[in-house]
């Protein structure tokens, strides 16, 4: 399929192994497979969200989990999201004045957890710096070109004592610094960046939460779905998995490109950090978005003053993944049980939009600079949009909208 290498997240490597990881069905279909042979498994039709089916050993009765889902399946980190190089080929086509350096958010939402920009002391307005890296949390409009500024220098303060996230409480000791409502704590081999009740942890360490819970509802992210288990008065060891939801009445979401490894028992949740970990008060939708945030290779780039349009989504996501002269490409996905919608406002009028999904290719209507795509549960695919050169008309439309 076209743009198969630009899926985000790209689970095709896991599908190439022929494994029965829950939620891989759309990726087998994307790669042209609708059947598998597997030893020790009955002849069943393996289904995902009731829409995506793979015949196992010839097919048969429907089954969602013909084998028990592994709780430590995420062994290979997924590719990062870094469309920056290909976007430069689109810049020439757009013919706009360019800004440099800017930050472009390729995701269809504002980051839920603090973002780190490595080896720089500049970032979006409101950022802070420790002299080596910069950190930011706040509004970051999708696809817009956000001019960078010199970050505020972090100042030493008394150590942060406790962070409370729902039923989970984290005690932190170490060197603490603060500026612009962001707090950075250096503790052992880890750096903890806190904004409100959201955390980004970087390094190699363990983070231990105390809780008042004796039992837990635990949600584990698989490629196109979640699997829920309960831990009732006993210890559970989980991971690596890409994203995890832990709680009872309220939930805390955790996600990492390198995988979340957790030990969960009455009164205690211990999470191992290898590289990075993002944590926020959220459920299934938030956990998935945290995972994608951790896949983004956040960088400063050159971009048109207006950026590359705008995106938004509900119950699912749309991600800018690439471009070529006169064309812009997005990845769309939804691992949730609810159907959603993705919307793209293009940088120029669109001529043609083509959606590549598990069951084939479909042309999507384009209304001037607007494209809307339904996101059924479990969907993964790519959207390729051909842009027209009608710039003057689009400028008139923008002026009419007050943009």
CSV table of C-alpha atoms in Angstrom, one decimal, residues 68-234:
chain,number,residue,atom,x,y,z
A,68,UNK,CA,-4.1,-15.5,26.1
A,69,UNK,CA,-2.8,-11.9,25.4
A,70,UNK,CA,0.9,-11.5,26.4
A,71,UNK,CA,1.5,-9.0,29.1
A,72,UNK,CA,5.1,-8.4,27.9
A,73,UNK,CA,4.8,-8.3,24.1
A,74,UNK,CA,6.3,-4.9,23.3
A,75,UNK,CA,9.9,-6.0,22.7
A,76,UNK,CA,10.9,-3.7,19.8
A,77,UNK,CA,10.4,0.1,20.1
A,78,UNK,CA,8.3,1.5,17.2
A,79,UNK,CA,9.8,4.0,14.7
A,80,UNK,CA,9.8,7.6,15.7
A,81,UNK,CA,7.5,10.2,14.1
A,82,UNK,CA,9.9,12.6,12.2
A,83,UNK,CA,8.3,14.1,9.0
A,84,UNK,CA,10.7,17.1,9.1
A,85,UNK,CA,12.9,16.2,6.1
A,86,UNK,CA,10.1,15.4,3.7
A,87,UNK,CA,8.3,18.6,4.7
A,88,UNK,CA,11.1,20.7,3.2
A,89,UNK,CA,10.1,19.3,-0.2
A,90,UNK,CA,6.6,20.7,0.4
A,91,UNK,CA,7.9,24.1,1.4
A,92,UNK,CA,9.0,24.9,-2.2
A,93,UNK,CA,5.6,24.0,-3.6
A,94,UNK,CA,3.8,26.2,-1.1
A,95,UNK,CA,5.8,29.2,-2.1
A,96,UNK,CA,5.3,31.0,1.2
A,97,UNK,CA,7.8,33.0,3.2
A,98,UNK,CA,9.5,30.6,5.7
A,99,UNK,CA,10.2,31.0,9.4
A,100,UNK,CA,13.2,29.5,11.1
A,101,UNK,CA,13.5,28.0,13.6
A,102,UNK,CA,10.0,27.1,14.5
A,103,UNK,CA,8.2,24.2,16.3
A,104,UNK,CA,5.6,22.2,14.4
A,105,UNK,CA,3.3,19.9,16.3
A,106,UNK,CA,2.5,16.9,14.0
A,107,UNK,CA,-0.2,15.6,16.3
A,108,UNK,CA,-3.9,16.6,16.4
A,109,UNK,CA,-3.9,17.7,20.0
A,110,UNK,CA,-1.8,19.8,22.5
A,111,UNK,CA,0.8,17.6,24.3
A,112,UNK,CA,-0.6,16.1,27.4
A,113,UNK,CA,2.8,15.8,29.1
A,114,UNK,CA,5.9,18.1,29.0
A,115,UNK,CA,7.9,18.1,25.8
A,116,UNK,CA,11.7,18.0,25.8
A,117,UNK,CA,13.9,19.7,23.2
A,118,UNK,CA,17.4,18.3,23.5
A,119,UNK,CA,20.6,20.3,23.2
A,120,UNK,CA,19.0,23.7,23.0
A,121,UNK,CA,18.0,26.6,25.3
A,122,UNK,CA,15.2,27.9,23.0
A,123,UNK,CA,11.7,26.6,22.5
A,124,UNK,CA,8.0,27.7,22.3
A,125,UNK,CA,7.2,30.8,24.3
A,126,UNK,CA,6.9,29.8,27.9
A,127,UNK,CA,9.6,27.1,27.8
A,128,UNK,CA,12.2,26.7,30.5
A,129,UNK,CA,15.8,25.5,30.3
A,130,UNK,CA,18.4,23.9,32.6
A,131,UNK,CA,21.2,25.1,30.3
A,132,UNK,CA,21.4,21.8,28.4
A,133,UNK,CA,17.9,21.1,27.3
A,134,UNK,CA,14.6,23.0,27.1
A,135,UNK,CA,11.2,21.9,28.3
A,136,UNK,CA,7.7,23.0,27.4
A,137,UNK,CA,4.1,22.3,28.3
A,138,UNK,CA,1.1,24.1,27.1
A,139,UNK,CA,-0.7,25.1,24.0
A,140,UNK,CA,0.9,23.9,20.8
A,141,UNK,CA,-1.6,24.2,17.9
A,142,UNK,CA,-1.4,21.3,15.5
A,143,UNK,CA,0.6,22.0,12.3
A,144,UNK,CA,1.1,25.6,13.1
A,145,UNK,CA,4.5,27.3,12.9
A,146,UNK,CA,5.3,28.3,16.5
A,147,UNK,CA,8.2,30.7,16.7
A,148,UNK,CA,10.8,29.9,19.2
A,149,UNK,CA,12.2,32.1,21.9
A,150,UNK,CA,15.0,31.9,24.5
A,151,UNK,CA,13.7,29.9,27.4
A,152,UNK,CA,13.5,31.1,31.0
A,153,UNK,CA,16.3,29.8,33.2
A,154,UNK,CA,15.3,27.3,35.9
A,155,UNK,CA,15.9,28.5,39.4
A,156,UNK,CA,16.7,26.3,42.4
A,157,UNK,CA,13.9,25.9,45.0
A,158,UNK,CA,13.1,23.6,47.9
A,159,UNK,CA,12.6,20.0,46.9
A,160,UNK,CA,9.2,18.9,45.6
A,161,UNK,CA,7.7,16.7,48.2
A,162,UNK,CA,4.8,14.9,46.6
A,163,UNK,CA,2.9,14.7,43.3
A,164,UNK,CA,-0.7,13.3,43.5
A,165,UNK,CA,-2.4,11.7,40.5
A,166,UNK,CA,-5.8,10.3,41.4
A,167,UNK,CA,-5.2,7.4,43.8
A,168,UNK,CA,-1.4,7.4,43.1
A,169,UNK,CA,1.0,9.5,45.1
A,170,UNK,CA,4.7,10.1,44.1
A,171,UNK,CA,7.2,11.3,46.7
A,172,UNK,CA,10.2,13.0,45.0
A,173,UNK,CA,13.5,13.9,46.5
A,174,UNK,CA,16.4,15.6,44.7
A,175,UNK,CA,17.5,18.9,43.3
A,176,UNK,CA,14.5,20.8,42.3
A,177,UNK,CA,14.2,23.8,39.9
A,178,UNK,CA,11.3,25.9,38.8
A,179,UNK,CA,10.2,28.5,36.2
A,180,UNK,CA,7.0,29.3,34.3
A,181,UNK,CA,4.9,26.7,36.2
A,182,UNK,CA,7.3,24.0,35.2
A,183,UNK,CA,9.3,22.1,37.7
A,184,UNK,CA,12.4,20.0,36.9
A,185,UNK,CA,13.8,17.6,39.5
A,186,UNK,CA,17.1,15.9,39.1
A,187,UNK,CA,17.0,12.7,41.2
A,188,UNK,CA,19.6,10.0,40.8
A,189,UNK,CA,19.8,9.0,37.1
A,190,UNK,CA,16.5,10.5,36.2
A,191,UNK,CA,15.1,13.9,35.4
A,192,UNK,CA,11.4,14.5,36.2
A,193,UNK,CA,9.6,17.3,34.5
A,194,UNK,CA,6.3,18.2,36.1
A,195,UNK,CA,3.5,20.5,34.8
A,196,UNK,CA,0.4,20.3,36.9
A,197,UNK,CA,-0.5,16.6,37.3
A,198,UNK,CA,1.4,15.6,34.2
A,199,UNK,CA,5.0,14.2,34.3
A,200,UNK,CA,7.7,13.4,31.8
A,201,UNK,CA,10.5,11.2,33.3
A,202,UNK,CA,13.8,10.7,31.4
A,203,UNK,CA,16.8,8.6,32.2
A,204,UNK,CA,17.3,5.2,33.8
A,205,UNK,CA,15.5,4.7,37.1
A,206,UNK,CA,12.4,3.4,38.9
A,207,UNK,CA,9.4,5.6,39.9
A,208,UNK,CA,7.5,4.3,42.9
A,209,UNK,CA,3.9,5.4,43.6
A,210,UNK,CA,2.1,4.8,46.9
A,211,UNK,CA,-1.6,4.2,46.6
A,212,UNK,CA,-4.7,3.5,48.8
A,213,UNK,CA,-5.8,0.7,46.4
A,214,UNK,CA,-6.1,-3.0,47.2
A,215,UNK,CA,-7.4,-3.8,43.8
A,216,UNK,CA,-6.8,-2.3,40.4
A,217,UNK,CA,-8.3,-2.1,36.9
A,218,UNK,CA,-5.4,-2.3,34.5
A,219,UNK,CA,-5.7,-1.4,30.8
A,220,UNK,CA,-3.0,-2.5,28.4
A,221,UNK,CA,-2.6,-1.0,24.9
A,222,UNK,CA,-2.3,-3.4,22.0
A,223,UNK,CA,-1.9,-2.3,18.3
A,224,UNK,CA,-5.6,-1.6,17.7
A,225,UNK,CA,-7.3,-2.3,21.1
A,226,UNK,CA,-7.1,-2.3,24.8
A,227,UNK,CA,-7.1,-5.4,27.0
A,228,UNK,CA,-8.3,-5.0,30.6
A,229,UNK,CA,-7.3,-7.1,33.6
A,230,UNK,CA,-7.9,-6.9,37.3
A,231,UNK,CA,-5.4,-7.2,40.1
A,232,UNK,CA,-7.3,-8.1,43.3
A,233,UNK,CA,-5.2,-8.2,46.4
A,234,UNK,CA,-2.2,-9.6,44.6
